[in-house]
Amino acid sequence: MADSSITVAVTGGSGKVGGQVAHRLAGRGVVQRIVAPRPERAPRLPGAEVAGASYADRHAMQRALDGVDTLFLVSGREASDRVRQHANAVDAAVAAGVERIVYLSFVGAGPKATFTFARDHWHTEEYIRARGVRFTFVRDNMYQAMLPGFVGKDGCLRAPAGTGAVAAVAHDDVADAVTSVLLDEAHQAESYELTGPEALTFAQIAKHLSEVTGRPIQYHPETLEEAYLSRSTYDAHDWEVAGWVTSFQAIATGELAEVTDTVRVLTGHPPMDFRDYLGRCPQTYQHLV
Ligand SMILES: NC(=O)c1ccc[n+]([C@@H]2O[C@H](COP(=O)([O-])OP(=O)(O)OC[C@H]3O[C@@H](n4cnc5c(N)ncnc54)[C@H](OP(=O)(O)O)[C@@H]3O)[C@@H](O)[C@H]2O)c1
């Protein structure tokens, strides 16, 4: 029997952002429903129910959102039909009576964004706007957690990012900002771009990683041709490879370089910088040690 006092649902509950938001809400005494495609992987928290649903399954999503007022919609795993899946989730929310959607988008979301996945986010945002629900878009920059993973075992960070910089943000700061938005009705129709406190070039990122790992890590700026060629051996679809490569291209063009004050404004604390992040999360670079 569903708990009738539940007003907030958090999707992506088995993942990093969704899981961290769910923990924060539970810590604030919020009664919530945590939604995940594999519910057994979702955290068990005080005041929280868990529901299993994938965005691909509109009916399961609608059941999972029954009685919910505010939905935190975490963007799903990249897929060729990702926008369709997001639209499904939005339709399910509207049918279930959800009044407000807080969508986790990406900085610079736009129809012509260099980063092809940022176009998916824009189409999802447009879909939400058109459905007439109240909404807030929380657009995060690249996660700091991603950066060590770009370095190969040989200590070389190969990417077509040129001399561009990225204002990467920590998951913790994203979760704090989202929680703040969810707990306050005052963010109607806002788009918030969340970044770290600095924009780092890949040469600077390599330097930080050299310092913490104690081994030389070099940045090799790939050409686009090299980038596509070096990733052609992965067992991946063309759209997926294009997503990876264009994420670096967007850094080269400067589209991910803007530093915002939004984390501080929404949370009351400054965003974590990359050096601090590495100090707190050494597991993210263990493959390099
Ligand atoms: N800003 C960035 O650098 C960046 C990088 C990568 C991805 N992203 C996007 O940001 C989102 C959140 O990041 P994160 O680090 O929290 O990711 P994460 O740890 O991989 O968590 C993603 C969550 O979304 C769920 N999910 C994935 N596809 C779904 C679908 N089709 N229907 C319903 N639920 C689905 C996952 O369920 P399972 O546990 O069952 O998989 C998981 O709970 C990602 O899902 C992705 O869209 C952003």
mmCIF file of C-alpha atoms and ligand atoms in Angstrom:
data_model
loop_
_atom_site.group_PDB
_atom_site.id
_atom_site.type_symbol
_atom_site.label_atom_id
_atom_site.label_comp_id
_atom_site.label_asym_id
_atom_site.label_seq_id
_atom_site.Cartn_x
_atom_site.Cartn_y
_atom_site.Cartn_z
ATOM 1 C CA MET A 1 0.000 0.000 0.000
ATOM 2 C CA ALA A 2 1.539 3.316 -1.095
ATOM 3 C CA ASP A 3 2.236 5.884 1.623
ATOM 4 C CA SER A 4 -0.305 8.695 1.034
ATOM 5 C CA SER A 5 1.938 11.322 2.657
ATOM 6 C CA ILE A 6 4.560 10.991 -0.105
ATOM 7 C CA THR A 7 4.884 14.109 -2.249
ATOM 8 C CA VAL A 8 8.405 13.826 -3.699
ATOM 9 C CA ALA A 9 9.787 11.167 -6.029
ATOM 10 C CA VAL A 10 13.471 10.819 -6.830
ATOM 11 C CA THR A 11 14.442 8.892 -9.957
ATOM 12 C CA GLY A 12 17.903 7.493 -10.604
ATOM 13 C CA GLY A 13 17.759 6.419 -6.977
ATOM 14 C CA SER A 14 20.283 3.632 -7.506
ATOM 15 C CA GLY A 15 22.742 6.061 -9.076
ATOM 16 C CA LYS A 16 25.058 8.705 -7.733
ATOM 17 C CA VAL A 17 23.077 11.948 -8.058
ATOM 18 C CA GLY A 18 19.667 10.381 -7.369
ATOM 19 C CA GLY A 19 21.023 8.311 -4.467
ATOM 20 C CA GLN A 20 22.748 11.303 -2.898
ATOM 21 C CA VAL A 21 19.636 13.448 -3.252
ATOM 22 C CA ALA A 22 17.516 10.699 -1.669
ATOM 23 C CA HIS A 23 19.928 10.517 1.291
ATOM 24 C CA ARG A 24 19.800 14.274 1.754
ATOM 25 C CA LEU A 25 16.002 14.354 1.635
ATOM 26 C CA ALA A 26 15.798 11.505 4.139
ATOM 27 C CA GLY A 27 18.177 13.448 6.385
ATOM 28 C CA ARG A 28 15.730 16.364 6.258
ATOM 29 C CA GLY A 29 12.840 14.117 7.240
ATOM 30 C CA VAL A 30 11.189 14.221 3.813
ATOM 31 C CA VAL A 31 8.839 11.356 2.984
ATOM 32 C CA GLN A 32 9.753 10.263 -0.539
ATOM 33 C CA ARG A 33 9.520 7.570 -3.169
ATOM 34 C CA ILE A 34 12.784 6.419 -4.689
ATOM 35 C CA VAL A 35 12.434 5.165 -8.261
ATOM 36 C CA ALA A 36 14.961 2.989 -10.075
ATOM 37 C CA PRO A 37 14.791 0.433 -12.893
ATOM 38 C CA ARG A 38 16.407 -2.138 -10.598
ATOM 39 C CA PRO A 39 14.793 -1.336 -7.257
ATOM 40 C CA GLU A 40 16.998 -3.798 -5.395
ATOM 41 C CA ARG A 41 19.888 -1.393 -6.052
ATOM 42 C CA ALA A 42 18.119 1.616 -4.518
ATOM 43 C CA PRO A 43 19.000 2.685 -0.978
ATOM 44 C CA ARG A 44 16.655 1.830 1.898
ATOM 45 C CA LEU A 45 16.151 5.062 3.829
ATOM 46 C CA PRO A 46 13.878 6.234 6.638
ATOM 47 C CA GLY A 47 10.622 7.658 5.283
ATOM 48 C CA ALA A 48 11.305 6.295 1.806
ATOM 49 C CA GLU A 49 9.439 3.804 -0.335
ATOM 50 C CA VAL A 50 11.156 2.194 -3.309
ATOM 51 C CA ALA A 51 9.471 1.631 -6.675
ATOM 52 C CA GLY A 52 10.869 -0.139 -9.716
ATOM 53 C CA ALA A 53 10.342 1.542 -13.095
ATOM 54 C CA SER A 54 12.300 2.364 -16.219
ATOM 55 C CA TYR A 55 11.586 5.425 -18.379
ATOM 56 C CA ALA A 56 10.956 3.022 -21.238
ATOM 57 C CA ASP A 57 7.909 1.658 -19.399
ATOM 58 C CA ARG A 58 5.345 4.451 -19.236
ATOM 59 C CA HIS A 59 2.808 2.451 -17.259
ATOM 60 C CA ALA A 60 5.311 1.377 -14.624
ATOM 61 C CA MET A 61 6.481 5.001 -14.354
ATOM 62 C CA GLN A 62 2.922 6.222 -13.900
ATOM 63 C CA ARG A 63 2.348 3.687 -11.109
ATOM 64 C CA ALA A 64 5.626 4.700 -9.491
ATOM 65 C CA LEU A 65 4.598 8.361 -9.502
ATOM 66 C CA ASP A 66 1.104 7.904 -8.157
ATOM 67 C CA GLY A 67 0.376 10.559 -5.514
ATOM 68 C CA VAL A 68 3.591 12.493 -6.181
ATOM 69 C CA ASP A 69 3.598 16.323 -6.448
ATOM 70 C CA THR A 70 7.270 16.987 -7.172
ATOM 71 C CA LEU A 71 9.445 14.774 -9.376
ATOM 72 C CA PHE A 72 13.216 14.864 -9.563
ATOM 73 C CA LEU A 73 13.855 13.449 -13.031
ATOM 74 C CA VAL A 74 17.430 12.265 -13.476
ATOM 75 C CA SER A 75 18.392 11.990 -17.127
ATOM 76 C CA GLY A 76 18.659 8.348 -18.127
ATOM 77 C CA ARG A 77 21.564 6.414 -19.510
ATOM 78 C CA GLU A 78 22.569 7.589 -22.984
ATOM 79 C CA ALA A 79 20.563 5.776 -25.667
ATOM 80 C CA SER A 80 19.578 6.362 -29.272
ATOM 81 C CA ASP A 81 15.960 6.850 -28.082
ATOM 82 C CA ARG A 82 16.821 8.717 -24.886
ATOM 83 C CA VAL A 83 14.585 11.713 -25.649
ATOM 84 C CA ARG A 84 11.646 9.370 -26.313
ATOM 85 C CA GLN A 85 12.300 7.660 -22.971
ATOM 86 C CA HIS A 86 12.438 10.984 -21.158
ATOM 87 C CA ALA A 87 9.202 12.044 -22.867
ATOM 88 C CA ASN A 88 7.636 8.795 -21.663
ATOM 89 C CA ALA A 89 8.652 9.603 -18.107
ATOM 90 C CA VAL A 90 7.260 13.128 -18.419
ATOM 91 C CA ASP A 91 3.970 11.844 -19.869
ATOM 92 C CA ALA A 92 3.739 9.331 -17.028
ATOM 93 C CA ALA A 93 4.344 12.106 -14.510
ATOM 94 C CA VAL A 94 1.639 14.326 -15.988
ATOM 95 C CA ALA A 95 -0.812 11.422 -16.112
ATOM 96 C CA ALA A 96 -0.022 10.612 -12.469
ATOM 97 C CA GLY A 97 -0.796 14.203 -11.447
ATOM 98 C CA VAL A 98 2.765 15.431 -10.837
ATOM 99 C CA GLU A 99 2.732 19.242 -10.651
ATOM 100 C CA ARG A 100 6.417 20.053 -10.734
ATOM 101 C CA ILE A 101 9.406 18.462 -12.458
ATOM 102 C CA VAL A 102 13.002 19.218 -11.547
ATOM 103 C CA TYR A 103 15.019 17.838 -14.465
ATOM 104 C CA LEU A 104 18.736 17.071 -14.355
ATOM 105 C CA SER A 105 19.992 18.529 -17.632
ATOM 106 C CA PHE A 106 23.411 19.584 -18.909
ATOM 107 C CA VAL A 107 25.123 22.979 -19.258
ATOM 108 C CA GLY A 108 24.654 24.613 -22.612
ATOM 109 C CA ALA A 109 21.733 22.339 -23.511
ATOM 110 C CA GLY A 110 20.654 23.532 -26.941
ATOM 111 C CA PRO A 111 19.515 22.259 -30.327
ATOM 112 C CA LYS A 112 22.915 22.999 -31.865
ATOM 113 C CA ALA A 113 25.168 22.271 -28.886
ATOM 114 C CA THR A 114 28.478 20.786 -29.990
ATOM 115 C CA PHE A 115 28.058 17.998 -27.429
ATOM 116 C CA THR A 116 25.415 15.855 -29.082
ATOM 117 C CA PHE A 117 23.988 14.546 -25.785
ATOM 118 C CA ALA A 118 23.359 18.161 -24.699
ATOM 119 C CA ARG A 119 20.929 18.335 -27.622
ATOM 120 C CA ASP A 120 18.956 15.445 -26.046
ATOM 121 C CA HIS A 121 18.740 17.464 -22.852
ATOM 122 C CA TRP A 122 17.424 20.483 -24.718
ATOM 123 C CA HIS A 123 14.741 18.404 -26.460
ATOM 124 C CA THR A 124 13.740 16.981 -23.077
ATOM 125 C CA GLU A 125 13.571 20.464 -21.562
ATOM 126 C CA GLU A 126 11.379 21.624 -24.450
ATOM 127 C CA TYR A 127 9.108 18.633 -23.970
ATOM 128 C CA ILE A 128 8.689 19.412 -20.280
ATOM 129 C CA ARG A 129 7.932 23.087 -21.021
ATOM 130 C CA ALA A 130 5.279 22.062 -23.531
ATOM 131 C CA ARG A 131 3.490 19.773 -21.065
ATOM 132 C CA GLY A 132 2.453 22.710 -18.890
ATOM 133 C CA VAL A 133 3.828 21.430 -15.566
ATOM 134 C CA ARG A 134 5.890 23.651 -13.320
ATOM 135 C CA PHE A 135 9.583 22.965 -13.856
ATOM 136 C CA THR A 136 13.152 23.778 -12.932
ATOM 137 C CA PHE A 137 16.123 22.686 -15.050
ATOM 138 C CA VAL A 138 19.307 21.924 -13.164
ATOM 139 C CA ARG A 139 22.021 21.774 -15.791
ATOM 140 C CA ASP A 140 25.238 20.339 -14.466
ATOM 141 C CA ASN A 141 28.652 20.552 -16.057
ATOM 142 C CA MET A 142 30.805 17.464 -16.544
ATOM 143 C CA TYR A 143 31.267 15.554 -13.289
ATOM 144 C CA GLN A 144 34.693 15.809 -11.679
ATOM 145 C CA ALA A 145 34.372 12.047 -11.117
ATOM 146 C CA MET A 146 34.652 11.501 -14.887
ATOM 147 C CA LEU A 147 38.030 13.194 -15.311
ATOM 148 C CA PRO A 148 40.445 10.560 -13.914
ATOM 149 C CA GLY A 149 38.725 7.942 -16.071
ATOM 150 C CA PHE A 150 39.845 9.736 -19.233
ATOM 151 C CA VAL A 151 43.466 8.810 -18.495
ATOM 152 C CA GLY A 152 44.730 5.537 -19.943
ATOM 153 C CA LYS A 153 46.772 3.016 -17.964
ATOM 154 C CA ASP A 154 49.843 4.394 -19.762
ATOM 155 C CA GLY A 155 49.340 7.733 -17.992
ATOM 156 C CA CYS A 156 48.215 9.571 -21.117
ATOM 157 C CA LEU A 157 45.035 11.654 -21.250
ATOM 158 C CA ARG A 158 44.089 11.546 -24.911
ATOM 159 C CA ALA A 159 41.188 13.737 -25.987
ATOM 160 C CA PRO A 160 40.304 16.305 -28.656
ATOM 161 C CA ALA A 161 39.819 19.063 -26.068
ATOM 162 C CA GLY A 162 42.525 21.347 -27.494
ATOM 163 C CA THR A 163 43.453 24.060 -25.035
ATOM 164 C CA GLY A 164 39.852 24.451 -23.860
ATOM 165 C CA ALA A 165 38.810 24.258 -20.234
ATOM 166 C CA VAL A 166 36.023 22.533 -18.329
ATOM 167 C CA ALA A 167 34.325 23.836 -15.177
ATOM 168 C CA ALA A 168 33.633 20.329 -13.878
ATOM 169 C CA VAL A 169 31.457 19.939 -10.799
ATOM 170 C CA ALA A 170 31.341 17.415 -7.951
ATOM 171 C CA HIS A 171 28.368 15.069 -7.558
ATOM 172 C CA ASP A 172 28.039 16.218 -3.933
ATOM 173 C CA ASP A 173 27.520 19.805 -5.013
ATOM 174 C CA VAL A 174 24.957 18.783 -7.620
ATOM 175 C CA ALA A 175 23.071 16.763 -4.995
ATOM 176 C CA ASP A 176 23.160 19.663 -2.517
ATOM 177 C CA ALA A 177 21.860 22.097 -5.151
ATOM 178 C CA VAL A 178 19.104 19.751 -6.341
ATOM 179 C CA THR A 179 17.999 19.110 -2.761
ATOM 180 C CA SER A 180 17.796 22.831 -2.146
ATOM 181 C CA VAL A 181 15.648 23.283 -5.277
ATOM 182 C CA LEU A 182 13.368 20.372 -4.358
ATOM 183 C CA LEU A 183 12.757 21.765 -0.887
ATOM 184 C CA ASP A 184 11.770 25.230 -2.094
ATOM 185 C CA GLU A 185 8.900 26.060 -4.448
ATOM 186 C CA ALA A 186 10.563 29.307 -5.527
ATOM 187 C CA HIS A 187 12.442 28.045 -8.580
ATOM 188 C CA GLN A 188 9.650 27.955 -11.167
ATOM 189 C CA ALA A 189 10.861 28.090 -14.792
ATOM 190 C CA GLU A 190 14.502 28.644 -13.783
ATOM 191 C CA SER A 191 17.489 27.021 -15.510
ATOM 192 C CA TYR A 192 20.481 26.683 -13.200
ATOM 193 C CA GLU A 193 23.932 25.914 -14.561
ATOM 194 C CA LEU A 194 26.032 24.139 -11.933
ATOM 195 C CA THR A 195 29.817 24.239 -12.191
ATOM 196 C CA GLY A 196 32.866 23.845 -10.050
ATOM 197 C CA PRO A 197 34.782 26.934 -8.859
ATOM 198 C CA GLU A 198 37.298 26.934 -11.731
ATOM 199 C CA ALA A 199 37.674 25.931 -15.370
ATOM 200 C CA LEU A 200 40.637 23.618 -15.911
ATOM 201 C CA THR A 201 42.397 22.767 -19.153
ATOM 202 C CA PHE A 202 43.240 19.127 -19.719
ATOM 203 C CA ALA A 203 46.918 19.977 -19.178
ATOM 204 C CA GLN A 204 45.971 21.315 -15.715
ATOM 205 C CA ILE A 205 43.829 18.252 -15.002
ATOM 206 C CA ALA A 206 46.784 16.019 -15.954
ATOM 207 C CA LYS A 207 49.007 18.035 -13.592
ATOM 208 C CA HIS A 208 46.591 17.587 -10.668
ATOM 209 C CA LEU A 209 46.428 13.866 -11.380
ATOM 210 C CA SER A 210 50.239 13.648 -11.572
ATOM 211 C CA GLU A 211 50.438 15.253 -8.130
ATOM 212 C CA VAL A 212 47.989 12.901 -6.422
ATOM 213 C CA THR A 213 49.181 9.709 -8.128
ATOM 214 C CA GLY A 214 52.884 10.509 -7.915
ATOM 215 C CA ARG A 215 53.428 9.489 -11.549
ATOM 216 C CA PRO A 216 53.751 11.615 -14.669
ATOM 217 C CA ILE A 217 50.453 12.061 -16.469
ATOM 218 C CA GLN A 218 50.517 13.783 -19.825
ATOM 219 C CA TYR A 219 47.802 15.351 -21.918
ATOM 220 C CA HIS A 220 47.869 14.527 -25.611
ATOM 221 C CA PRO A 221 45.435 16.778 -27.518
ATOM 222 C CA GLU A 222 44.019 14.500 -30.204
ATOM 223 C CA THR A 223 42.804 15.645 -33.575
ATOM 224 C CA LEU A 224 39.181 14.770 -34.277
ATOM 225 C CA GLU A 225 40.342 12.121 -36.702
ATOM 226 C CA GLU A 226 42.568 10.553 -34.032
ATOM 227 C CA ALA A 227 39.730 10.736 -31.515
ATOM 228 C CA TYR A 228 37.270 8.845 -33.698
ATOM 229 C CA LEU A 229 39.937 6.356 -34.784
ATOM 230 C CA SER A 230 41.151 5.625 -31.246
ATOM 231 C CA ARG A 231 37.561 4.940 -30.120
ATOM 232 C CA SER A 232 36.609 2.878 -33.169
ATOM 233 C CA THR A 233 37.924 -0.283 -31.506
ATOM 234 C CA TYR A 234 35.331 0.001 -28.710
ATOM 235 C CA ASP A 235 32.189 -2.036 -29.179
ATOM 236 C CA ALA A 236 30.029 1.098 -29.377
ATOM 237 C CA HIS A 237 27.375 2.611 -31.633
ATOM 238 C CA ASP A 238 28.207 5.596 -33.824
ATOM 239 C CA TRP A 239 25.907 7.917 -31.809
ATOM 240 C CA GLU A 240 27.668 6.850 -28.626
ATOM 241 C CA VAL A 241 31.167 7.482 -29.981
ATOM 242 C CA ALA A 242 29.948 10.832 -31.340
ATOM 243 C CA GLY A 243 28.676 11.689 -27.839
ATOM 244 C CA TRP A 244 32.056 10.963 -26.252
ATOM 245 C CA VAL A 245 34.078 12.780 -28.881
ATOM 246 C CA THR A 246 31.804 15.820 -29.017
ATOM 247 C CA SER A 247 31.931 16.177 -25.221
ATOM 248 C CA PHE A 248 35.645 16.928 -25.645
ATOM 249 C CA GLN A 249 35.015 19.046 -28.712
ATOM 250 C CA ALA A 250 32.618 21.160 -26.617
ATOM 251 C CA ILE A 251 35.484 21.723 -24.189
ATOM 252 C CA ALA A 252 37.731 22.769 -27.085
ATOM 253 C CA THR A 253 35.136 25.293 -28.276
ATOM 254 C CA GLY A 254 34.785 26.783 -24.781
ATOM 255 C CA GLU A 255 31.176 25.636 -24.280
ATOM 256 C CA LEU A 256 31.931 24.022 -20.904
ATOM 257 C CA ALA A 257 34.254 26.709 -19.564
ATOM 258 C CA GLU A 258 31.880 29.164 -17.941
ATOM 259 C CA VAL A 259 32.164 29.216 -14.136
ATOM 260 C CA THR A 260 28.931 30.059 -12.346
ATOM 261 C CA ASP A 261 28.144 30.990 -8.753
ATOM 262 C CA THR A 262 25.008 28.860 -8.734
ATOM 263 C CA VAL A 263 26.183 26.132 -6.343
ATOM 264 C CA ARG A 264 27.000 28.773 -3.748
ATOM 265 C CA VAL A 265 23.745 30.642 -4.331
ATOM 266 C CA LEU A 266 21.599 27.514 -4.037
ATOM 267 C CA THR A 267 23.476 25.760 -1.230
ATOM 268 C CA GLY A 268 25.177 28.515 0.763
ATOM 269 C CA HIS A 269 28.590 26.855 0.364
ATOM 270 C CA PRO A 270 31.232 27.122 -2.371
ATOM 271 C CA PRO A 271 31.593 24.293 -4.869
ATOM 272 C CA MET A 272 34.400 21.807 -4.358
ATOM 273 C CA ASP A 273 37.505 22.294 -6.483
ATOM 274 C CA PHE A 274 39.122 19.395 -8.334
ATOM 275 C CA ARG A 275 42.105 19.079 -6.005
ATOM 276 C CA ASP A 276 39.776 18.894 -3.021
ATOM 277 C CA TYR A 277 37.622 16.371 -4.877
ATOM 278 C CA LEU A 278 40.614 14.102 -5.542
ATOM 279 C CA GLY A 279 41.597 14.322 -1.872
ATOM 280 C CA ARG A 280 38.128 13.205 -0.830
ATOM 281 C CA CYS A 281 37.612 10.569 -3.528
ATOM 282 C CA PRO A 282 40.940 8.734 -4.052
ATOM 283 C CA GLN A 283 39.059 5.711 -5.397
ATOM 284 C CA THR A 284 38.434 7.655 -8.619
ATOM 285 C CA TYR A 285 42.115 7.492 -9.641
ATOM 286 C CA GLN A 286 43.169 4.122 -8.190
ATOM 287 C CA HIS A 287 43.522 2.689 -11.699
ATOM 288 C CA LEU A 288 46.411 5.117 -12.196
ATOM 289 C CA VAL A 289 48.330 4.330 -9.006
HETATM 290 N N1 LIG B 1 27.441 15.575 -16.164
HETATM 291 C C1 LIG B 1 28.130 14.514 -16.531
HETATM 292 O O1 LIG B 1 29.394 14.499 -16.594
HETATM 293 C C2 LIG B 1 27.425 13.242 -16.858
HETATM 294 C C3 LIG B 1 28.166 12.125 -17.166
HETATM 295 C C4 LIG B 1 27.514 10.942 -17.402
HETATM 296 C C5 LIG B 1 26.135 10.886 -17.343
HETATM 297 N N2 LIG B 1 25.423 11.996 -17.027
HETATM 298 C C6 LIG B 1 23.949 11.971 -16.929
HETATM 299 O O2 LIG B 1 23.629 12.299 -15.576
HETATM 300 C C7 LIG B 1 22.791 11.278 -15.011
HETATM 301 C C8 LIG B 1 23.040 11.157 -13.526
HETATM 302 O O3 LIG B 1 24.411 10.918 -13.308
HETATM 303 P P1 LIG B 1 24.889 9.847 -12.226
HETATM 304 O O4 LIG B 1 26.362 10.012 -12.093
HETATM 305 O O5 LIG B 1 24.021 9.880 -11.035
HETATM 306 O O6 LIG B 1 24.611 8.509 -13.050
HETATM 307 P P2 LIG B 1 24.512 7.014 -12.472
HETATM 308 O O7 LIG B 1 25.245 6.870 -11.195
HETATM 309 O O8 LIG B 1 24.887 6.124 -13.616
HETATM 310 O O9 LIG B 1 22.951 6.850 -12.163
HETATM 311 C C9 LIG B 1 21.995 6.902 -13.195
HETATM 312 C C10 LIG B 1 20.669 6.475 -12.565
HETATM 313 O O10 LIG B 1 19.648 6.576 -13.564
HETATM 314 C C11 LIG B 1 19.025 5.303 -13.704
HETATM 315 N N3 LIG B 1 18.633 5.149 -15.093
HETATM 316 C C12 LIG B 1 19.441 5.073 -16.184
HETATM 317 N N4 LIG B 1 18.715 4.913 -17.290
HETATM 318 C C13 LIG B 1 17.423 4.883 -16.902
HETATM 319 C C14 LIG B 1 16.203 4.715 -17.582
HETATM 320 N N5 LIG B 1 16.168 4.538 -18.912
HETATM 321 N N6 LIG B 1 15.053 4.715 -16.867
HETATM 322 C C15 LIG B 1 15.058 4.892 -15.514
HETATM 323 N N7 LIG B 1 16.201 5.066 -14.809
HETATM 324 C C16 LIG B 1 17.364 5.049 -15.500
HETATM 325 C C17 LIG B 1 20.085 4.288 -13.293
HETATM 326 O O11 LIG B 1 19.496 3.020 -12.972
HETATM 327 P P3 LIG B 1 20.454 1.690 -12.863
HETATM 328 O O12 LIG B 1 21.138 1.786 -11.534
HETATM 329 O O13 LIG B 1 19.540 0.540 -12.949
HETATM 330 O O14 LIG B 1 21.407 1.763 -14.012
HETATM 331 C C18 LIG B 1 20.668 5.009 -12.088
HETATM 332 O O15 LIG B 1 19.821 4.904 -10.973
HETATM 333 C C19 LIG B 1 23.123 10.044 -15.836
HETATM 334 O O16 LIG B 1 22.054 9.108 -15.794
HETATM 335 C C20 LIG B 1 23.338 10.627 -17.213
HETATM 336 O O17 LIG B 1 22.106 10.851 -17.884
HETATM 337 C C21 LIG B 1 26.037 13.164 -16.780
#
